[in-house]
PDB file of C-alpha atoms in Angstrom:
ATOM      1  CA  MET A  18      23.135  -4.492   4.441  1.00 85.00           C
ATOM      2  CA  PRO A  19      19.761  -2.811   4.116  1.00 89.00           C
ATOM      3  CA  ARG A  20      17.786  -2.895   7.152  1.00 97.00           C
ATOM      4  CA  THR A  21      14.607  -5.462   7.381  1.00 98.00           C
ATOM      5  CA  SER A  22      11.839  -5.286   9.700  1.00 98.00           C
ATOM      6  CA  THR A  23      10.518  -8.936  10.705  1.00 98.00           C
ATOM      7  CA  TYR A  24       7.270  -9.818  12.311  1.00 98.00           C
ATOM      8  CA  GLU A  25       4.497 -12.200  12.561  1.00 98.00           C
ATOM      9  CA  THR A  26       1.088 -11.215  11.462  1.00 98.00           C
ATOM     10  CA  VAL A  27      -2.022 -13.072  12.399  1.00 98.00           C
ATOM     11  CA  LEU A  28      -4.178 -14.435   9.628  1.00 98.00           C
ATOM     12  CA  ASP A  29      -7.867 -14.534   9.571  1.00 98.00           C
ATOM     13  CA  ALA A  30     -10.691 -16.162   7.434  1.00 98.00           C
ATOM     14  CA  GLY A  31     -11.500 -12.749   5.841  1.00 97.00           C
ATOM     15  CA  GLN A  32      -8.200 -12.376   4.139  1.00 98.00           C
ATOM     16  CA  PHE A  33      -8.558 -15.516   2.071  1.00 97.00           C
ATOM     17  CA  THR A  34     -10.636 -16.569  -1.002  1.00 95.00           C
ATOM     18  CA  PRO A  35     -11.048 -20.257  -1.394  1.00 94.00           C
ATOM     19  CA  THR A  36      -7.819 -20.470  -3.574  1.00 93.00           C
ATOM     20  CA  GLN A  37      -5.359 -18.072  -1.900  1.00 96.00           C
ATOM     21  CA  LEU A  38      -4.781 -14.987   0.042  1.00 97.00           C
ATOM     22  CA  GLY A  39      -6.920 -12.246  -1.628  1.00 97.00           C
ATOM     23  CA  THR A  40      -5.111  -9.613  -3.714  1.00 97.00           C
ATOM     24  CA  THR A  41      -6.899  -6.636  -1.619  1.00 97.00           C
ATOM     25  CA  ALA A  42      -5.710  -8.467   1.736  1.00 98.00           C
ATOM     26  CA  VAL A  43      -2.188  -8.723   0.454  1.00 98.00           C
ATOM     27  CA  GLY A  44      -2.448  -5.105  -0.551  1.00 98.00           C
ATOM     28  CA  ARG A  45      -3.344  -4.029   3.075  1.00 98.00           C
ATOM     29  CA  LEU A  46      -0.775  -6.218   4.439  1.00 98.00           C
ATOM     30  CA  ALA A  47       2.027  -4.554   2.213  1.00 98.00           C
ATOM     31  CA  PHE A  48       0.785  -1.104   3.012  1.00 97.00           C
ATOM     32  CA  GLN A  49       1.033  -2.058   6.931  1.00 97.00           C
ATOM     33  CA  ALA A  50       4.321  -3.541   6.148  1.00 98.00           C
ATOM     34  CA  GLY A  51       5.648  -0.318   4.699  1.00 98.00           C
ATOM     35  CA  ALA A  52       4.358   1.679   7.585  1.00 97.00           C
ATOM     36  CA  ARG A  53       6.161  -0.715   9.752  1.00 98.00           C
ATOM     37  CA  TRP A  54       9.368  -0.303   8.236  1.00 98.00           C
ATOM     38  CA  LEU A  55       9.257   3.464   8.195  1.00 97.00           C
ATOM     39  CA  ARG A  56       8.302   3.533  11.828  1.00 97.00           C
ATOM     40  CA  ASP A  57      11.193   1.133  12.858  1.00 98.00           C
ATOM     41  CA  HIS A  58      13.721   2.996  10.954  1.00 97.00           C
ATOM     42  CA  VAL A  59      12.607   6.463   9.893  1.00 97.00           C
ATOM     43  CA  CYS A  60       9.502   7.921  11.606  1.00 95.00           C
ATOM     44  CA  SER A  61       5.976   6.808  11.815  1.00 96.00           C
ATOM     45  CA  HIS A  62       3.475   7.474   8.970  1.00 94.00           C
ATOM     46  CA  ARG A  63       1.500   9.712  11.243  1.00 95.00           C
ATOM     47  CA  ALA A  64       4.688  11.899  12.236  1.00 95.00           C
ATOM     48  CA  LEU A  65       5.450  12.181   8.391  1.00 94.00           C
ATOM     49  CA  VAL A  66       2.150  13.687   7.815  1.00 94.00           C
ATOM     50  CA  SER A  67       1.741  15.860  10.872  1.00 93.00           C
ATOM     51  CA  GLU A  68       5.282  17.015  11.711  1.00 93.00           C
ATOM     52  CA  HIS A  69       7.212  16.718   8.526  1.00 93.00           C
ATOM     53  CA  ARG A  70       4.153  17.436   6.099  1.00 95.00           C
ATOM     54  CA  VAL A  71       5.467  14.689   4.022  1.00 95.00           C
ATOM     55  CA  GLY A  72       3.087  12.139   2.343  1.00 93.00           C
ATOM     56  CA  PHE A  73       3.470   9.385  -0.239  1.00 94.00           C
ATOM     57  CA  VAL A  74       1.440   8.542  -3.354  1.00 94.00           C
ATOM     58  CA  LEU A  75       1.735   5.083  -4.553  1.00 96.00           C
ATOM     59  CA  TRP A  76       2.051   4.890  -8.434  1.00 96.00           C
ATOM     60  CA  SER A  77       3.616   1.392  -9.125  1.00 98.00           C
ATOM     61  CA  TRP A  78       2.838  -2.022  -7.338  1.00 98.00           C
ATOM     62  CA  GLN A  79       3.418  -5.701  -8.246  1.00 98.00           C
ATOM     63  CA  LEU A  80       2.090  -8.822  -6.477  1.00 98.00           C
ATOM     64  CA  ALA A  81       3.641 -12.379  -7.037  1.00 98.00           C
ATOM     65  CA  TYR A  82       2.109 -15.518  -5.490  1.00 98.00           C
ATOM     66  CA  GLU A  83       4.836 -18.236  -5.147  1.00 97.00           C
ATOM     67  CA  SER A  84       3.907 -21.090  -2.799  1.00 96.00           C
ATOM     68  CA  PRO A  85       0.536 -22.240  -1.471  1.00 95.00           C
ATOM     69  CA  LEU A  86      -0.802 -20.583   1.538  1.00 97.00           C
ATOM     70  CA  GLY A  87      -4.650 -21.131   2.687  1.00 96.00           C
ATOM     71  CA  PHE A  88      -6.558 -20.259   5.657  1.00 97.00           C
ATOM     72  CA  LEU A  89      -6.229 -23.883   6.992  1.00 97.00           C
ATOM     73  CA  ASP A  90      -2.437 -23.796   6.668  1.00 97.00           C
ATOM     74  CA  ALA A  91      -1.282 -21.587   9.387  1.00 97.00           C
ATOM     75  CA  ASP A  92      -2.205 -19.077  12.070  1.00 98.00           C
ATOM     76  CA  THR A  93       0.239 -16.696  11.336  1.00 98.00           C
ATOM     77  CA  ALA A  94       2.539 -15.701   8.638  1.00 98.00           C
ATOM     78  CA  LEU A  95       6.024 -14.073   8.861  1.00 98.00           C
ATOM     79  CA  VAL A  96       6.408 -10.711   7.204  1.00 98.00           C
ATOM     80  CA  ASP A  97       9.767  -9.387   6.064  1.00 98.00           C
ATOM     81  CA  VAL A  98      10.174  -5.788   4.570  1.00 98.00           C
ATOM     82  CA  ARG A  99      12.656  -3.679   3.592  1.00 98.00           C
ATOM     83  CA  ALA A 100      12.866  -0.117   1.903  1.00 98.00           C
ATOM     84  CA  ARG A 101      15.159   1.998  -0.206  1.00 97.00           C
ATOM     85  CA  LEU A 102      15.119   5.407  -1.964  1.00 97.00           C
ATOM     86  CA  ARG A 103      15.484   5.280  -5.711  1.00 97.00           C
ATOM     87  CA  GLY A 104      15.888   7.674  -8.753  1.00 95.00           C
ATOM     88  CA  PRO A 105      17.378  10.921  -9.343  1.00 90.00           C
ATOM     89  CA  ALA A 106      17.283  13.084  -6.310  1.00 89.00           C
ATOM     90  CA  SER A 107      15.804  10.086  -4.288  1.00 93.00           C
ATOM     91  CA  SER A 108      12.279  10.888  -5.952  1.00 94.00           C
ATOM     92  CA  GLN A 109      10.797   7.356  -5.220  1.00 97.00           C
ATOM     93  CA  LEU A 110      10.311   5.266  -2.173  1.00 98.00           C
ATOM     94  CA  GLU A 111      10.422   1.514  -2.870  1.00 98.00           C
ATOM     95  CA  VAL A 112       9.151  -1.038  -0.376  1.00 98.00           C
ATOM     96  CA  GLU A 113       9.527  -4.869  -0.782  1.00 98.00           C
ATOM     97  CA  MET A 114       7.645  -7.457   1.310  1.00 98.00           C
ATOM     98  CA  THR A 115       7.696 -11.059   1.572  1.00 98.00           C
ATOM     99  CA  LEU A 116       5.078 -13.168   3.425  1.00 98.00           C
ATOM    100  CA  SER A 117       5.933 -16.649   4.426  1.00 98.00           C
ATOM    101  CA  GLY A 118       3.968 -19.610   5.635  1.00 98.00           C
ATOM    102  CA  PRO A 119       4.861 -23.128   6.196  1.00 97.00           C
ATOM    103  CA  ALA A 120       5.740 -23.944   2.648  1.00 97.00           C
ATOM    104  CA  GLY A 121       8.021 -20.879   2.424  1.00 98.00           C
ATOM    105  CA  VAL A 122       7.481 -17.580   0.705  1.00 98.00           C
ATOM    106  CA  ALA A 123       3.859 -17.384  -0.182  1.00 98.00           C
ATOM    107  CA  VAL A 124       3.771 -13.815  -1.754  1.00 98.00           C
ATOM    108  CA  ARG A 125       6.368 -11.163  -2.733  1.00 98.00           C
ATOM    109  CA  THR A 126       5.323  -7.383  -3.305  1.00 98.00           C
ATOM    110  CA  ARG A 127       7.029  -4.519  -4.386  1.00 98.00           C
ATOM    111  CA  GLY A 128       5.761  -0.840  -4.534  1.00 98.00           C
ATOM    112  CA  ALA A 129       7.128   2.625  -5.519  1.00 98.00           C
ATOM    113  CA  SER A 130       5.677   5.827  -4.228  1.00 97.00           C
ATOM    114  CA  VAL A 131       6.476   9.224  -5.036  1.00 96.00           C
ATOM    115  CA  PRO A 132       7.257  11.809  -2.117  1.00 95.00           C
ATOM    116  CA  LEU A 133       4.627  14.769  -1.740  1.00 94.00           C
ATOM    117  CA  ARG A 134       5.130  18.078   0.180  1.00 95.00           C
ATOM    118  CA  LEU A 135       1.685  18.487   2.053  1.00 91.00           C
ATOM    119  CA  GLY A 136      -0.119  21.773   1.760  1.00 85.00           C
ATOM    120  CA  GLY A 137      -1.852  21.262   5.266  1.00 78.00           C
ATOM    121  CA  ASP A 138      -5.520  20.635   4.472  1.00 80.00           C
ATOM    122  CA  GLN A 139      -7.494  18.016   5.408  1.00 77.00           C
ATOM    123  CA  ALA A 140      -7.540  16.253   2.051  1.00 73.00           C
ATOM    124  CA  LEU A 141      -3.808  16.156   2.449  1.00 76.00           C
ATOM    125  CA  SER A 142      -3.204  17.505  -0.875  1.00 82.00           C
ATOM    126  CA  GLY A 143       0.291  18.008  -2.096  1.00 84.00           C
ATOM    127  CA  ALA A 144       2.791  18.182  -4.884  1.00 91.00           C
ATOM    128  CA  PRO A 145       5.870  15.924  -5.671  1.00 90.00           C
ATOM    129  CA  ALA A 146       8.848  17.160  -3.783  1.00 91.00           C
ATOM    130  CA  PRO A 147      12.369  15.972  -2.452  1.00 90.00           C
ATOM    131  CA  LEU A 148      12.341  14.498   0.892  1.00 93.00           C
ATOM    132  CA  PRO A 149      13.470  16.783   3.530  1.00 93.00           C
ATOM    133  CA  ASP A 150      17.158  16.409   4.413  1.00 93.00           C
ATOM    134  CA  ALA A 151      16.385  15.466   7.964  1.00 92.00           C
ATOM    135  CA  LEU A 152      14.475  12.437   6.574  1.00 95.00           C
ATOM    136  CA  LEU A 153      17.040  11.519   4.168  1.00 95.00           C
ATOM    137  CA  ALA A 154      19.621  11.265   6.616  1.00 95.00           C
ATOM    138  CA  ASP A 155      17.941   8.435   8.066  1.00 96.00           C
ATOM    139  CA  PHE A 156      18.422   6.264   5.223  1.00 97.00           C
ATOM    140  CA  LYS A 157      21.784   4.294   4.869  1.00 96.00           C
ATOM    141  CA  ASP A 158      24.071   4.540   1.943  1.00 96.00           C
ATOM    142  CA  ASP A 159      22.783   1.050   0.824  1.00 96.00           C
ATOM    143  CA  GLU A 160      19.189   2.080   1.120  1.00 97.00           C
ATOM    144  CA  VAL A 161      19.719   4.617  -1.660  1.00 97.00           C
ATOM    145  CA  GLU A 162      20.045   3.588  -5.399  1.00 96.00           C
ATOM    146  CA  ARG A 163      20.147   6.011  -8.377  1.00 95.00           C
ATOM    147  CA  SER A 164      18.595   3.931 -10.931  1.00 97.00           C
ATOM    148  CA  PRO A 165      14.557   4.475 -10.922  1.00 96.00           C
ATOM    149  CA  HIS A 166      12.054   2.016 -10.299  1.00 96.00           C
ATOM    150  CA  ARG A 167       9.996   1.422 -13.504  1.00 96.00           C
ATOM    151  CA  SER A 168       6.445   0.012 -13.855  1.00 97.00           C
ATOM    152  CA  PRO A 169       6.020  -2.863 -16.150  1.00 97.00           C
ATOM    153  CA  VAL A 170       2.231  -2.476 -16.577  1.00 98.00           C
ATOM    154  CA  ARG A 171       2.244  -0.554 -20.172  1.00 95.00           C
ATOM    155  CA  ALA A 172       4.829  -3.124 -21.555  1.00 97.00           C
ATOM    156  CA  LEU A 173       2.476  -5.961 -20.204  1.00 96.00           C
ATOM    157  CA  ARG A 174      -0.616  -4.363 -21.620  1.00 97.00           C
ATOM    158  CA  GLY A 175       1.004  -3.942 -25.042  1.00 96.00           C
ATOM    159  CA  ARG A 176       2.279  -7.403 -25.316  1.00 96.00           C
ATOM    160  CA  PHE A 177      -1.186  -8.870 -24.503  1.00 97.00           C
ATOM    161  CA  GLU A 178      -2.753  -6.330 -26.921  1.00 96.00           C
ATOM    162  CA  ARG A 179      -0.316  -7.218 -29.667  1.00 97.00           C
ATOM    163  CA  ASP A 180       0.459 -10.999 -29.361  1.00 97.00           C
ATOM    164  CA  GLY A 181      -2.430 -12.271 -27.342  1.00 97.00           C
ATOM    165  CA  GLU A 182      -6.039 -13.683 -28.441  1.00 97.00           C
ATOM    166  CA  ARG A 183      -8.737 -11.543 -27.033  1.00 98.00           C
ATOM    167  CA  LEU A 184     -11.249 -13.628 -25.434  1.00 98.00           C
ATOM    168  CA  ALA A 185     -13.845 -11.155 -23.940  1.00 98.00           C
ATOM    169  CA  ALA A 186     -14.421  -7.550 -22.865  1.00 98.00           C
ATOM    170  CA  GLY A 187     -16.817  -5.868 -20.683  1.00 98.00           C
ATOM    171  CA  THR A 188     -17.376  -2.758 -18.164  1.00 98.00           C
ATOM    172  CA  THR A 189     -18.087  -2.752 -14.760  1.00 98.00           C
ATOM    173  CA  SER A 190     -19.144   0.343 -12.680  1.00 98.00           C
ATOM    174  CA  TYR A 191     -18.551   1.266  -8.897  1.00 97.00           C
ATOM    175  CA  ARG A 192     -19.081   4.226  -6.847  1.00 98.00           C
ATOM    176  CA  VAL A 193     -16.426   5.245  -4.470  1.00 97.00           C
ATOM    177  CA  HIS A 194     -17.825   4.905  -0.998  1.00 97.00           C
ATOM    178  CA  ARG A 195     -16.217   5.873   2.432  1.00 96.00           C
ATOM    179  CA  HIS A 196     -15.351   2.260   3.152  1.00 96.00           C
ATOM    180  CA  HIS A 197     -13.232   2.357   0.067  1.00 97.00           C
ATOM    181  CA  CYS A 198     -11.317   5.515   1.239  1.00 96.00           C
ATOM    182  CA  GLU A 199      -8.639   6.509   3.633  1.00 94.00           C
ATOM    183  CA  VAL A 200      -8.408   9.409   6.008  1.00 91.00           C
ATOM    184  CA  ALA A 201      -8.200  11.941   3.126  1.00 91.00           C
ATOM    185  CA  ASP A 202     -11.357  10.797   1.596  1.00 92.00           C
ATOM    186  CA  GLN A 203      -9.779   9.421  -1.606  1.00 93.00           C
ATOM    187  CA  TRP A 204      -9.642   5.850  -2.573  1.00 95.00           C
ATOM    188  CA  TYR A 205      -7.534   3.611  -0.535  1.00 96.00           C
ATOM    189  CA  TRP A 206      -5.190   2.202  -3.117  1.00 95.00           C
ATOM    190  CA  ALA A 207      -5.660  -1.516  -1.972  1.00 96.00           C
ATOM    191  CA  GLU A 208      -9.383  -1.036  -2.854  1.00 96.00           C
ATOM    192  CA  THR A 209      -8.550  -0.592  -6.476  1.00 96.00           C
ATOM    193  CA  LEU A 210      -7.504  -4.351  -6.329  1.00 98.00           C
ATOM    194  CA  GLY A 211     -11.045  -5.224  -5.138  1.00 97.00           C
ATOM    195  CA  PHE A 212     -12.524  -3.253  -7.965  1.00 98.00           C
ATOM    196  CA  ALA A 213     -10.218  -5.014 -10.607  1.00 98.00           C
ATOM    197  CA  ALA A 214     -11.169  -8.674  -9.044  1.00 97.00           C
ATOM    198  CA  GLY A 215     -14.800  -7.701  -9.057  1.00 97.00           C
ATOM    199  CA  ALA A 216     -14.533  -6.853 -12.574  1.00 98.00           C
ATOM    200  CA  ARG A 217     -12.965  -9.891 -13.450  1.00 98.00           C
ATOM    201  CA  GLU A 218     -15.591 -11.998 -11.891  1.00 97.00           C
ATOM    202  CA  GLU A 219     -18.205 -10.037 -13.606  1.00 98.00           C
ATOM    203  CA  LEU A 220     -16.517 -10.797 -17.050  1.00 98.00           C
ATOM    204  CA  VAL A 221     -16.278 -14.506 -16.326  1.00 97.00           C
ATOM    205  CA  LEU A 222     -20.013 -14.567 -15.235  1.00 97.00           C
ATOM    206  CA  ARG A 223     -21.009 -12.789 -18.339  1.00 97.00           C
ATOM    207  CA  HIS A 224     -18.858 -14.624 -20.919  1.00 97.00           C
ATOM    208  CA  GLY A 225     -17.837 -18.066 -19.153  1.00 95.00           C
ATOM    209  CA  ARG A 226     -19.982 -20.109 -21.327  1.00 95.00           C
ATOM    210  CA  SER A 227     -18.946 -18.779 -24.841  1.00 95.00           C
ATOM    211  CA  ALA A 228     -15.412 -18.513 -23.463  1.00 95.00           C
ATOM    212  CA  PRO A 229     -14.879 -21.768 -21.060  1.00 95.00           C
ATOM    213  CA  GLU A 230     -11.276 -20.817 -20.474  1.00 94.00           C
ATOM    214  CA  LEU A 231     -12.320 -17.685 -18.509  1.00 96.00           C
ATOM    215  CA  ARG A 232     -13.380 -20.029 -15.644  1.00 95.00           C
ATOM    216  CA  ARG A 233      -9.680 -20.656 -14.805  1.00 93.00           C
ATOM    217  CA  ALA A 234      -9.731 -17.215 -13.423  1.00 92.00           C
ATOM    218  CA  LEU A 235     -12.055 -18.540 -10.550  1.00 91.00           C
ATOM    219  CA  ALA A 236     -10.983 -22.113 -10.207  1.00 89.00           C
ATOM    220  CA  ASP A 237      -7.087 -21.507 -10.383  1.00 88.00           C
ATOM    221  CA  GLY A 238      -6.513 -18.088  -8.486  1.00 89.00           C
ATOM    222  CA  ILE A 239      -4.225 -15.419  -9.517  1.00 94.00           C
ATOM    223  CA  ARG A 240      -0.346 -15.776 -10.165  1.00 96.00           C
ATOM    224  CA  GLY A 241       0.436 -12.052 -10.316  1.00 97.00           C
ATOM    225  CA  VAL A 242      -0.698  -8.465 -10.337  1.00 98.00           C
ATOM    226  CA  ASP A 243       0.880  -5.474 -11.740  1.00 98.00           C
ATOM    227  CA  VAL A 244      -0.678  -2.095 -11.222  1.00 98.00           C
ATOM    228  CA  THR A 245       0.064   1.626 -11.960  1.00 98.00           C
ATOM    229  CA  TRP A 246      -1.904   4.616 -10.594  1.00 97.00           C
ATOM    230  CA  LEU A 247      -2.167   7.877 -12.685  1.00 95.00           C
ATOM    231  CA  ARG A 248      -5.024   9.607 -10.886  1.00 92.00           C
ATOM    232  CA  SER A 249      -6.800   9.103  -7.700  1.00 91.00           C
ATOM    233  CA  GLY A 250     -10.466   8.429  -7.221  1.00 93.00           C
ATOM    234  CA  GLN A 251     -12.125  10.721  -4.754  1.00 94.00           C
ATOM    235  CA  LEU A 252     -15.106   9.936  -2.390  1.00 96.00           C
ATOM    236  CA  TRP A 253     -18.337   9.220  -4.192  1.00 97.00           C
ATOM    237  CA  ASP A 254     -16.588   9.479  -7.863  1.00 97.00           C
ATOM    238  CA  LEU A 255     -18.464   6.905 -10.215  1.00 98.00           C
ATOM    239  CA  LEU A 256     -15.689   4.543 -11.706  1.00 97.00           C
ATOM    240  CA  ASP A 257     -15.782   2.654 -14.815  1.00 98.00           C
ATOM    241  CA  VAL A 258     -13.487  -0.586 -14.944  1.00 98.00           C
ATOM    242  CA  HIS A 259     -13.056  -1.445 -18.802  1.00 98.00           C
ATOM    243  CA  THR A 260     -11.886  -5.214 -18.688  1.00 98.00           C
ATOM    244  CA  THR A 261     -10.329  -7.265 -21.577  1.00 98.00           C
ATOM    245  CA  ALA A 262      -9.349 -11.023 -21.114  1.00 98.00           C
ATOM    246  CA  TYR A 263      -6.308 -12.407 -23.224  1.00 98.00           C
ATOM    247  CA  ARG A 264      -5.027 -15.745 -23.904  1.00 97.00           C
ATOM    248  CA  HIS A 265      -1.350 -15.492 -24.366  1.00 95.00           C
ATOM    249  CA  GLY A 266       0.398 -18.876 -24.726  1.00 93.00           C
ATOM    250  CA  ASP A 267      -0.673 -20.681 -21.733  1.00 92.00           C
ATOM    251  CA  GLU A 268      -0.941 -17.630 -19.675  1.00 94.00           C
ATOM    252  CA  LEU A 269      -4.667 -15.899 -19.026  1.00 97.00           C
ATOM    253  CA  ALA A 270      -4.599 -12.128 -18.455  1.00 98.00           C
ATOM    254  CA  PHE A 271      -7.006  -9.681 -17.426  1.00 98.00           C
ATOM    255  CA  VAL A 272      -6.413  -6.053 -18.215  1.00 98.00           C
ATOM    256  CA  HIS A 273      -8.389  -3.573 -16.572  1.00 98.00           C
ATOM    257  CA  GLU A 274      -8.555   0.334 -17.059  1.00 98.00           C
ATOM    258  CA  ILE A 275     -10.058   2.187 -14.506  1.00 98.00           C
ATOM    259  CA  ARG A 276     -11.696   5.478 -15.539  1.00 97.00           C
ATOM    260  CA  LEU A 277     -14.059   8.181 -14.015  1.00 97.00           C
ATOM    261  CA  ALA A 278     -17.397   7.826 -15.680  1.00 95.00           C
ATOM    262  CA  ASP A 279     -17.984  10.432 -18.230  1.00 85.00           C
ATOM    263  CA  ASP A 280     -14.765  11.786 -17.820  1.00 87.00           C
ATOM    264  CA  ASP A 281     -12.060  12.071 -20.705  1.00 82.00           C
ATOM    265  CA  GLY A 282      -9.118  12.931 -18.558  1.00 85.00           C
ATOM    266  CA  GLY A 283      -7.222   9.607 -19.069  1.00 92.00           C
ATOM    267  CA  PRO A 284      -7.269   6.438 -16.637  1.00 96.00           C
ATOM    268  CA  CYS A 285      -7.032   6.604 -13.209  1.00 97.00           C
ATOM    269  CA  ALA A 286      -5.395   3.122 -12.877  1.00 98.00           C
ATOM    270  CA  LEU A 287      -4.024   0.285 -15.215  1.00 98.00           C
ATOM    271  CA  VAL A 288      -4.340  -3.470 -13.659  1.00 98.00           C
ATOM    272  CA  VAL A 289      -3.186  -6.433 -15.039  1.00 98.00           C
ATOM    273  CA  GLU A 290      -4.075  -9.827 -13.364  1.00 98.00           C
ATOM    274  CA  ARG A 291      -2.288 -12.807 -14.816  1.00 97.00           C
ATOM    275  CA  ILE A 292      -3.545 -16.454 -14.275  1.00 94.00           C
TER     276      ILE A 292
END
């Protein structure tokens, strides 16, 4: 059986919105869970970087809310996390986390990262490369799968664009400041969930009167989030978040394309939030 790390995490009011655990808070908990599994079963994140010159860049992440969990429901939540290598030549690290409260599993996340061989500079720059044999040996046979993880984001976006009814669109801008970043002075990936959430709220504030259905996005909370990262934002970059809201059957969806302002090099990230 794949190895699981299980532990309790203390909950605090800053992790919650009035309706649920915030998406950025879940992202941070998921990142910590992945670091915990690596420390328990392979080596610590610090040792990966400083001793093995190995980093990971997250490119795909999914979040699903399952049962209610509010701030007043519990002091702690139970975290279960497991990981495995996927794809040809073990080119991806996939981490799955569940976070459970009194009503059962409250959230599930799944993320896939690509290993990098680091160059040794302070920016932790690197290039995709297979994991060293010494690290590969620390994964059990049933923690290695040849089929790759695939991101659903482009298919979801295409479905909403093709079959959904467009309700509103707009652009929100952000500057990447140091509190959005991690040790390498590039954006901390979980902060992009906050950029998307803020852009969704801005769209509702601007168009909620003309399209009242959008207000569900504030009253009902999120059911799921799917993200793919294509390029990283760096310290003090100016970002434009282009957001489009769609109705698709009973589902309300917000599709966010995060780009560098005045840059035609393609999106940095695509985020799909579903209500």
